[in-house]
Amino acid sequence: MTTWLLLTLIDILLFVAVAATAIYMTVFTIASLFGRKSAIQQAKHQNRFIIFIPAYKCDKTILPTVNSVLGQTYPQRLFDITVISDHQEELTNFQLAQLPITLLTPNFEHSTKAKSLQYAVNNLPQFKIYDVAIILDGDNVVLPEFLEEVNNAYETSGTKAIQVHRVSKNRDTASATLDAIFEEINNTIFRRGHITMGISAAIAGSGMAIDYNWFKQNIGKTKAVWEDKELEMMLMRQRIFVDYFDDILVYDEKTRSTEAFNRQRNRWASSQFHVIVSNIRYLPMAIVGKQYDLLDKLIQWMLVPRTVMMGIICLMSLVMPMIYFTLAIKWWLMFALIIFVFALATPDYLVDKNWDKAFLKAPLILISSLLNTLHIARRKKYFENKN
């Protein structure tokens, strides 16, 4: 095979993969523009909540998180808070112990969020009865009316699982701003756009409310570091619709450094690869059984991760003109389409001076993320071959 033929083949394969992802994003972004916010009815029934807060090395953020949950307008007798404090400082645990919460302090050799949640469920008093489990991260902050709104939304939805709107609580660096933008783009495409088309919303890892009995029965089945995707697959396979409520907010801490941003995206890309390899066997069942939520989820995981996609587009747009000018044109058009889709999917409040700084630095951050992903993939393959 000649060098030119190999280059052309790589160019075509990359473009087809990116184009498929772009078309998927475009369809659901446009759909999100026609979505109407459903009125949330005042619930006649007040559920009893258990709020799980897995906290791994969250010493700087966990106390504000817990205090925001304690300050709810919802009746205090109807909710309990369990903090799973993993590898946190003694002073942090001492301060947490003074609060009216259940504090668990496991010391896992290899910590994961799934292990923390499993530990919490297994160590709750048996006589405690709950209706709904809520999962928050150790850096989340909620408003005083959060539980009241979740209770109303949960009763209105009539399903066993809902996802609320995660928004950024910090945009003080270019990476944090880019992280916040990507979070809102995900909300637009994978939640609001999906709900508009009658398809389950994606869960986000925190800001989830799930039927407690279902959660208790299924959290023990999760084994990997991507427990949210495992739970999501279980929900889809059991035909449980995941509703989304755009007006209920959970404020989430965003990564401030490029290195942390890259690590986060690499972890997500790795989890997406592993979860599709583990679950691709359900594709025929989803097609034959007309399980559209499951089918959509499998297709979604087969697409190129957004950060990797943008890194590929930026890299090919810069490199291809130096190799063969004509081949670069389609990449420039793809870049224009993606920027247009991202502009549609990005809320107006994010377009400010912070957005301007992030936009200028975004290509460098995204290419850095792509190169870092390739480097990790090469190292992983090297050690697998060595072993």
GROMACS .gro file of C-alpha atoms in nm:
model
  387
    1MET     CA    1   0.000   0.000   0.000
    2THR     CA    2   0.144   0.337  -0.103
    3THR     CA    3   0.184   0.622   0.142
    4TRP     CA    4  -0.067   0.832  -0.048
    5LEU     CA    5  -0.331   0.557  -0.042
    6LEU     CA    6  -0.277   0.502   0.331
    7LEU     CA    7  -0.308   0.874   0.400
    8THR     CA    8  -0.629   0.895   0.196
    9LEU     CA    9  -0.776   0.596   0.378
   10ILE     CA   10  -0.698   0.744   0.720
   11ASP     CA   11  -0.846   1.076   0.611
   12ILE     CA   12  -1.169   0.910   0.491
   13LEU     CA   13  -1.210   0.688   0.800
   14LEU     CA   14  -1.156   0.978   1.040
   15PHE     CA   15  -1.393   1.201   0.846
   16VAL     CA   16  -1.670   0.939   0.835
   17ALA     CA   17  -1.640   0.883   1.212
   18VAL     CA   18  -1.646   1.256   1.282
   19ALA     CA   19  -1.930   1.318   1.033
   20ALA     CA   20  -2.148   1.051   1.199
   21THR     CA   21  -2.094   1.218   1.536
   22ALA     CA   22  -2.165   1.562   1.389
   23ILE     CA   23  -2.493   1.447   1.230
   24TYR     CA   24  -2.608   1.289   1.558
   25MET     CA   25  -2.528   1.609   1.750
   26THR     CA   26  -2.696   1.829   1.488
   27VAL     CA   27  -3.023   1.633   1.497
   28PHE     CA   28  -3.060   1.647   1.875
   29THR     CA   29  -2.940   2.007   1.900
   30ILE     CA   30  -3.209   2.120   1.656
   31ALA     CA   31  -3.464   1.907   1.843
   32SER     CA   32  -3.373   2.081   2.169
   33LEU     CA   33  -3.481   2.415   2.021
   34PHE     CA   34  -3.840   2.289   1.991
   35GLY     CA   35  -3.861   2.140   2.337
   36ARG     CA   36  -4.119   2.283   2.574
   37LYS     CA   37  -4.065   2.285   2.947
   38SER     CA   38  -4.331   2.068   3.103
   39ALA     CA   39  -4.512   2.219   3.398
   40ILE     CA   40  -4.412   2.056   3.726
   41GLN     CA   41  -4.713   1.990   3.944
   42GLN     CA   42  -4.710   2.043   4.318
   43ALA     CA   43  -4.675   1.690   4.456
   44LYS     CA   44  -4.942   1.559   4.690
   45HIS     CA   45  -4.702   1.297   4.826
   46GLN     CA   46  -4.374   1.380   4.999
   47ASN     CA   47  -4.109   1.116   4.936
   48ARG     CA   48  -3.848   1.018   5.190
   49PHE     CA   49  -3.501   1.082   5.046
   50ILE     CA   50  -3.157   0.944   5.115
   51ILE     CA   51  -2.883   1.171   4.976
   52PHE     CA   52  -2.556   0.992   4.905
   53ILE     CA   53  -2.245   1.211   4.877
   54PRO     CA   54  -1.932   1.011   4.783
   55ALA     CA   55  -1.637   1.236   4.872
   56TYR     CA   56  -1.289   1.133   4.758
   57LYS     CA   57  -1.026   1.390   4.861
   58CYS     CA   58  -1.285   1.670   4.860
   59ASP     CA   59  -1.156   1.844   5.173
   60LYS     CA   60  -1.196   2.194   5.026
   61THR     CA   61  -1.550   2.148   4.894
   62ILE     CA   62  -1.734   1.885   5.099
   63LEU     CA   63  -1.846   2.109   5.388
   64PRO     CA   64  -2.020   2.368   5.164
   65THR     CA   65  -2.185   2.077   4.980
   66VAL     CA   66  -2.322   1.920   5.298
   67ASN     CA   67  -2.432   2.255   5.441
   68SER     CA   68  -2.623   2.338   5.122
   69VAL     CA   69  -2.814   2.009   5.153
   70LEU     CA   70  -2.880   2.061   5.523
   71GLY     CA   71  -3.032   2.403   5.452
   72GLN     CA   72  -3.334   2.266   5.264
   73THR     CA   73  -3.688   2.395   5.291
   74TYR     CA   74  -3.806   2.032   5.263
   75PRO     CA   75  -3.906   1.878   5.599
   76GLN     CA   76  -3.589   1.756   5.773
   77ARG     CA   77  -3.762   1.442   5.899
   78LEU     CA   78  -3.805   1.331   5.536
   79PHE     CA   79  -3.442   1.322   5.428
   80ASP     CA   80  -3.112   1.181   5.551
   81ILE     CA   81  -2.762   1.260   5.431
   82THR     CA   82  -2.487   0.999   5.406
   83VAL     CA   83  -2.134   1.118   5.331
   84ILE     CA   84  -1.884   0.852   5.226
   85SER     CA   85  -1.557   1.020   5.320
   86ASP     CA   86  -1.277   0.836   5.141
   87HIS     CA   87  -0.912   0.938   5.187
   88GLN     CA   88  -1.000   1.272   5.343
   89GLU     CA   89  -0.815   1.455   5.619
   90GLU     CA   90  -0.890   1.386   5.986
   91LEU     CA   91  -0.989   1.749   6.040
   92THR     CA   92  -1.244   1.726   5.758
   93ASN     CA   93  -1.393   1.409   5.907
   94PHE     CA   94  -1.401   1.570   6.252
   95GLN     CA   95  -1.593   1.870   6.112
   96LEU     CA   96  -1.833   1.642   5.925
   97ALA     CA   97  -1.895   1.437   6.238
   98GLN     CA   98  -2.036   1.746   6.410
   99LEU     CA   99  -2.316   1.772   6.155
  100PRO     CA  100  -2.652   1.585   6.164
  101ILE     CA  101  -2.549   1.337   5.896
  102THR     CA  102  -2.435   0.976   5.866
  103LEU     CA  103  -2.058   0.977   5.816
  104LEU     CA  104  -1.888   0.669   5.674
  105THR     CA  105  -1.510   0.655   5.646
  106PRO     CA  106  -1.396   0.363   5.430
  107ASN     CA  107  -1.032   0.345   5.331
  108PHE     CA  108  -1.029   0.163   4.998
  109GLU     CA  109  -0.697   0.061   4.850
  110HIS     CA  110  -0.837   0.137   4.505
  111SER     CA  111  -1.115   0.393   4.542
  112THR     CA  112  -1.410   0.421   4.306
  113LYS     CA  113  -1.744   0.592   4.331
  114ALA     CA  114  -1.919   0.256   4.286
  115LYS     CA  115  -1.737   0.113   4.589
  116SER     CA  116  -1.838   0.415   4.799
  117LEU     CA  117  -2.204   0.386   4.701
  118GLN     CA  118  -2.206   0.011   4.760
  119TYR     CA  119  -2.042   0.063   5.100
  120ALA     CA  120  -2.306   0.320   5.193
  121VAL     CA  121  -2.600   0.100   5.093
  122ASN     CA  122  -2.456  -0.198   5.282
  123ASN     CA  123  -2.399   0.008   5.599
  124LEU     CA  124  -2.732   0.186   5.625
  125PRO     CA  125  -2.954   0.076   5.917
  126GLN     CA  126  -3.197  -0.191   5.800
  127PHE     CA  127  -3.493  -0.023   5.970
  128LYS     CA  128  -3.451   0.292   5.759
  129ILE     CA  129  -3.705   0.310   5.477
  130TYR     CA  130  -3.652   0.543   5.179
  131ASP     CA  131  -3.842   0.613   4.860
  132VAL     CA  132  -3.579   0.788   4.650
  133ALA     CA  133  -3.198   0.795   4.642
  134ILE     CA  134  -3.021   1.112   4.528
  135ILE     CA  135  -2.654   1.107   4.429
  136LEU     CA  136  -2.444   1.422   4.459
  137ASP     CA  137  -2.071   1.474   4.420
  138GLY     CA  138  -1.851   1.608   4.696
  139ASP     CA  139  -1.815   1.942   4.519
  140ASN     CA  140  -2.183   2.001   4.434
  141VAL     CA  141  -2.394   2.281   4.582
  142VAL     CA  142  -2.775   2.297   4.576
  143LEU     CA  143  -3.029   2.570   4.650
  144PRO     CA  144  -3.259   2.556   4.956
  145GLU     CA  145  -3.561   2.450   4.749
  146PHE     CA  146  -3.372   2.167   4.573
  147LEU     CA  147  -3.538   1.870   4.748
  148GLU     CA  148  -3.882   2.025   4.722
  149GLU     CA  149  -3.835   2.072   4.347
  150VAL     CA  150  -3.695   1.720   4.304
  151ASN     CA  151  -3.992   1.574   4.493
  152ASN     CA  152  -4.237   1.761   4.268
  153ALA     CA  153  -4.046   1.661   3.953
  154TYR     CA  154  -4.016   1.298   4.058
  155GLU     CA  155  -4.389   1.270   4.121
  156THR     CA  156  -4.470   1.456   3.797
  157SER     CA  157  -4.245   1.235   3.583
  158GLY     CA  158  -4.400   0.907   3.695
  159THR     CA  159  -4.076   0.720   3.627
  160LYS     CA  160  -3.809   0.563   3.849
  161ALA     CA  161  -3.521   0.788   3.746
  162ILE     CA  162  -3.475   1.158   3.676
  163GLN     CA  163  -3.174   1.376   3.601
  164VAL     CA  164  -3.157   1.743   3.694
  165HIS     CA  165  -2.959   2.024   3.535
  166ARG     CA  166  -2.591   2.040   3.635
  167VAL     CA  167  -2.434   2.383   3.586
  168SER     CA  168  -2.090   2.521   3.659
  169LYS     CA  169  -2.023   2.709   3.980
  170ASN     CA  170  -1.681   2.834   3.860
  171ARG     CA  171  -1.541   2.962   3.531
  172ASP     CA  172  -1.219   3.120   3.649
  173THR     CA  173  -0.983   2.956   3.396
  174ALA     CA  174  -1.002   2.868   3.027
  175SER     CA  175  -1.024   2.495   3.110
  176ALA     CA  176  -1.303   2.552   3.363
  177THR     CA  177  -1.495   2.764   3.111
  178LEU     CA  178  -1.448   2.502   2.838
  179ASP     CA  179  -1.560   2.232   3.083
  180ALA     CA  180  -1.870   2.438   3.167
  181ILE     CA  181  -1.950   2.487   2.797
  182PHE     CA  182  -1.915   2.116   2.723
  183GLU     CA  183  -2.139   2.036   3.021
  184GLU     CA  184  -2.414   2.261   2.884
  185ILE     CA  185  -2.369   2.124   2.532
  186ASN     CA  186  -2.419   1.776   2.678
  187ASN     CA  187  -2.731   1.900   2.858
  188THR     CA  188  -2.867   2.037   2.531
  189ILE     CA  189  -2.791   1.734   2.313
  190PHE     CA  190  -2.807   1.432   2.542
  191ARG     CA  191  -3.080   1.551   2.777
  192ARG     CA  192  -3.308   1.829   2.651
  193GLY     CA  193  -3.282   1.720   2.286
  194HIS     CA  194  -3.345   1.358   2.375
  195ILE     CA  195  -3.645   1.432   2.594
  196THR     CA  196  -3.795   1.642   2.314
  197MET     CA  197  -3.777   1.339   2.083
  198GLY     CA  198  -3.921   1.105   2.347
  199ILE     CA  199  -3.589   0.931   2.421
  200SER     CA  200  -3.437   0.885   2.767
  201ALA     CA  201  -3.198   1.151   2.889
  202ALA     CA  202  -2.839   1.063   2.975
  203ILE     CA  203  -2.753   1.054   3.343
  204ALA     CA  204  -2.465   1.275   3.452
  205GLY     CA  205  -2.310   1.096   3.748
  206SER     CA  206  -2.456   1.341   4.000
  207GLY     CA  207  -2.784   1.527   4.031
  208MET     CA  208  -2.969   1.198   3.983
  209ALA     CA  209  -3.280   1.084   4.168
  210ILE     CA  210  -3.352   0.709   4.144
  211ASP     CA  211  -3.605   0.480   4.308
  212TYR     CA  212  -3.426   0.364   4.623
  213ASN     CA  213  -3.526  -0.001   4.604
  214TRP     CA  214  -3.414  -0.020   4.241
  215PHE     CA  215  -3.088   0.153   4.329
  216LYS     CA  216  -3.027  -0.077   4.627
  217GLN     CA  217  -3.080  -0.387   4.411
  218ASN     CA  218  -2.861  -0.271   4.122
  219ILE     CA  219  -2.572  -0.064   4.260
  220GLY     CA  220  -2.407  -0.384   4.383
  221LYS     CA  221  -2.385  -0.506   4.021
  222THR     CA  222  -2.157  -0.219   3.919
  223LYS     CA  223  -1.790  -0.313   3.911
  224ALA     CA  224  -1.604  -0.048   3.715
  225VAL     CA  225  -1.503   0.315   3.767
  226TRP     CA  226  -1.777   0.420   3.522
  227GLU     CA  227  -2.064   0.317   3.750
  228ASP     CA  228  -2.294   0.585   3.602
  229LYS     CA  229  -2.275   0.421   3.258
  230GLU     CA  230  -2.335   0.078   3.409
  231LEU     CA  231  -2.642   0.208   3.591
  232GLU     CA  232  -2.755   0.376   3.271
  233MET     CA  233  -2.728   0.050   3.079
  234MET     CA  234  -2.930  -0.133   3.346
  235LEU     CA  235  -3.201   0.133   3.326
  236MET     CA  236  -3.216   0.110   2.946
  237ARG     CA  237  -3.222  -0.271   2.943
  238GLN     CA  238  -3.507  -0.269   3.194
  239ARG     CA  239  -3.697  -0.012   2.983
  240ILE     CA  240  -3.691   0.250   3.260
  241PHE     CA  241  -3.728   0.598   3.113
  242VAL     CA  242  -3.492   0.867   3.245
  243ASP     CA  243  -3.663   1.206   3.257
  244TYR     CA  244  -3.480   1.541   3.262
  245PHE     CA  245  -3.570   1.866   3.436
  246ASP     CA  246  -3.392   2.172   3.308
  247ASP     CA  247  -3.506   2.413   3.580
  248ILE     CA  248  -3.373   2.217   3.879
  249LEU     CA  249  -3.009   2.311   3.927
  250VAL     CA  250  -2.708   2.143   4.082
  251TYR     CA  251  -2.393   2.357   4.087
  252ASP     CA  252  -2.082   2.157   3.999
  253GLU     CA  253  -1.711   2.238   4.042
  254LYS     CA  254  -1.525   2.247   3.709
  255THR     CA  255  -1.165   2.148   3.648
  256ARG     CA  256  -0.932   2.448   3.650
  257SER     CA  257  -0.614   2.315   3.486
  258THR     CA  258  -0.550   2.177   3.140
  259GLU     CA  259  -0.389   1.866   3.290
  260ALA     CA  260  -0.698   1.791   3.501
  261PHE     CA  261  -0.921   1.861   3.200
  262ASN     CA  262  -0.721   1.614   2.990
  263ARG     CA  263  -0.726   1.347   3.262
  264GLN     CA  264  -1.101   1.384   3.298
  265ARG     CA  265  -1.164   1.357   2.921
  266ASN     CA  266  -0.927   1.063   2.886
  267ARG     CA  267  -1.108   0.881   3.166
  268TRP     CA  268  -1.444   0.948   2.999
  269ALA     CA  269  -1.315   0.838   2.657
  270SER     CA  270  -1.172   0.521   2.811
  271SER     CA  271  -1.498   0.446   2.994
  272GLN     CA  272  -1.697   0.502   2.674
  273PHE     CA  273  -1.474   0.256   2.485
  274HIS     CA  274  -1.496  -0.010   2.755
  275VAL     CA  275  -1.870   0.025   2.806
  276ILE     CA  276  -1.949  -0.015   2.436
  277VAL     CA  277  -1.721  -0.320   2.412
  278SER     CA  278  -1.900  -0.469   2.714
  279ASN     CA  279  -2.251  -0.394   2.588
  280ILE     CA  280  -2.239  -0.413   2.207
  281ARG     CA  281  -2.386  -0.766   2.237
  282TYR     CA  282  -2.721  -0.605   2.328
  283LEU     CA  283  -2.747  -0.428   1.990
  284PRO     CA  284  -2.942  -0.707   1.811
  285MET     CA  285  -3.177  -0.736   2.110
  286ALA     CA  286  -3.237  -0.359   2.104
  287ILE     CA  287  -3.321  -0.366   1.731
  288VAL     CA  288  -3.545  -0.675   1.740
  289GLY     CA  289  -3.718  -0.572   2.063
  290LYS     CA  290  -3.764  -0.210   1.948
  291GLN     CA  291  -3.587  -0.082   2.259
  292TYR     CA  292  -3.519   0.262   2.119
  293ASP     CA  293  -3.366   0.404   2.437
  294LEU     CA  294  -3.118   0.117   2.452
  295LEU     CA  295  -3.046   0.142   2.080
  296ASP     CA  296  -2.984   0.516   2.106
  297LYS     CA  297  -2.751   0.465   2.402
  298LEU     CA  298  -2.543   0.206   2.216
  299ILE     CA  299  -2.520   0.431   1.909
  300GLN     CA  300  -2.427   0.724   2.131
  301TRP     CA  301  -2.139   0.531   2.287
  302MET     CA  302  -2.012   0.423   1.945
  303LEU     CA  303  -1.965   0.785   1.840
  304VAL     CA  304  -1.639   0.975   1.875
  305PRO     CA  305  -1.611   1.153   2.214
  306ARG     CA  306  -1.670   1.526   2.168
  307THR     CA  307  -1.327   1.636   2.293
  308VAL     CA  308  -1.148   1.381   2.076
  309MET     CA  309  -1.367   1.479   1.782
  310MET     CA  310  -1.275   1.847   1.818
  311GLY     CA  311  -0.909   1.757   1.857
  312ILE     CA  312  -0.922   1.553   1.535
  313ILE     CA  313  -1.095   1.835   1.345
  314CYS     CA  314  -0.847   2.098   1.466
  315LEU     CA  315  -0.549   1.874   1.391
  316MET     CA  316  -0.668   1.769   1.043
  317SER     CA  317  -0.765   2.126   0.954
  318LEU     CA  318  -0.410   2.237   1.030
  319VAL     CA  319  -0.218   1.941   0.886
  320MET     CA  320  -0.408   1.854   0.566
  321PRO     CA  321  -0.344   2.187   0.382
  322MET     CA  322   0.029   2.114   0.406
  323ILE     CA  323  -0.020   1.769   0.252
  324TYR     CA  324  -0.292   1.825  -0.008
  325PHE     CA  325  -0.499   2.143  -0.001
  326THR     CA  326  -0.817   1.998  -0.152
  327LEU     CA  327  -0.845   1.734   0.123
  328ALA     CA  328  -0.857   2.007   0.387
  329ILE     CA  329  -1.174   2.175   0.255
  330LYS     CA  330  -1.413   1.917   0.396
  331TRP     CA  331  -1.246   1.949   0.738
  332TRP     CA  332  -1.293   2.327   0.733
  333LEU     CA  333  -1.661   2.278   0.646
  334MET     CA  334  -1.692   2.023   0.925
  335PHE     CA  335  -1.530   2.267   1.165
  336ALA     CA  336  -1.781   2.536   1.063
  337LEU     CA  337  -2.073   2.293   1.113
  338ILE     CA  338  -1.953   2.186   1.459
  339ILE     CA  339  -1.897   2.544   1.570
  340PHE     CA  340  -2.250   2.627   1.451
  341VAL     CA  341  -2.395   2.329   1.642
  342PHE     CA  342  -2.199   2.420   1.955
  343ALA     CA  343  -2.320   2.780   1.926
  344LEU     CA  344  -2.682   2.659   1.909
  345ALA     CA  345  -2.626   2.424   2.203
  346THR     CA  346  -2.451   2.679   2.427
  347PRO     CA  347  -2.676   2.889   2.655
  348ASP     CA  348  -2.648   3.267   2.625
  349TYR     CA  349  -2.525   3.314   2.984
  350LEU     CA  350  -2.196   3.140   2.898
  351VAL     CA  351  -2.114   3.383   2.615
  352ASP     CA  352  -1.919   3.647   2.806
  353LYS     CA  353  -1.558   3.757   2.856
  354ASN     CA  354  -1.468   3.415   2.998
  355TRP     CA  355  -1.607   3.252   2.684
  356ASP     CA  356  -1.387   3.476   2.466
  357LYS     CA  357  -1.072   3.365   2.649
  358ALA     CA  358  -1.171   2.997   2.638
  359PHE     CA  359  -1.255   3.016   2.266
  360LEU     CA  360  -0.904   3.139   2.180
  361LYS     CA  361  -0.736   2.868   2.388
  362ALA     CA  362  -0.979   2.588   2.299
  363PRO     CA  363  -0.791   2.451   1.990
  364LEU     CA  364  -0.468   2.414   2.189
  365ILE     CA  365  -0.648   2.248   2.482
  366LEU     CA  366  -0.837   2.009   2.253
  367ILE     CA  367  -0.531   1.911   2.047
  368SER     CA  368  -0.341   1.862   2.374
  369SER     CA  369  -0.623   1.637   2.496
  370LEU     CA  370  -0.616   1.434   2.172
  371LEU     CA  371  -0.237   1.389   2.180
  372ASN     CA  372  -0.252   1.294   2.547
  373THR     CA  373  -0.520   1.034   2.468
  374LEU     CA  374  -0.305   0.884   2.191
  375HIS     CA  375  -0.004   0.878   2.425
  376ILE     CA  376  -0.200   0.691   2.694
  377ALA     CA  377  -0.335   0.446   2.434
  378ARG     CA  378   0.019   0.371   2.312
  379ARG     CA  379   0.144   0.317   2.668
  380LYS     CA  380  -0.149   0.088   2.748
  381LYS     CA  381  -0.084  -0.118   2.434
  382TYR     CA  382   0.288  -0.135   2.518
  383PHE     CA  383   0.228  -0.271   2.868
  384GLU     CA  384  -0.035  -0.517   2.742
  385ASN     CA  385   0.213  -0.652   2.485
  386LYS     CA  386   0.490  -0.659   2.745
  387ASN     CA  387   0.279  -0.864   2.983
   0.00000   0.00000   0.00000
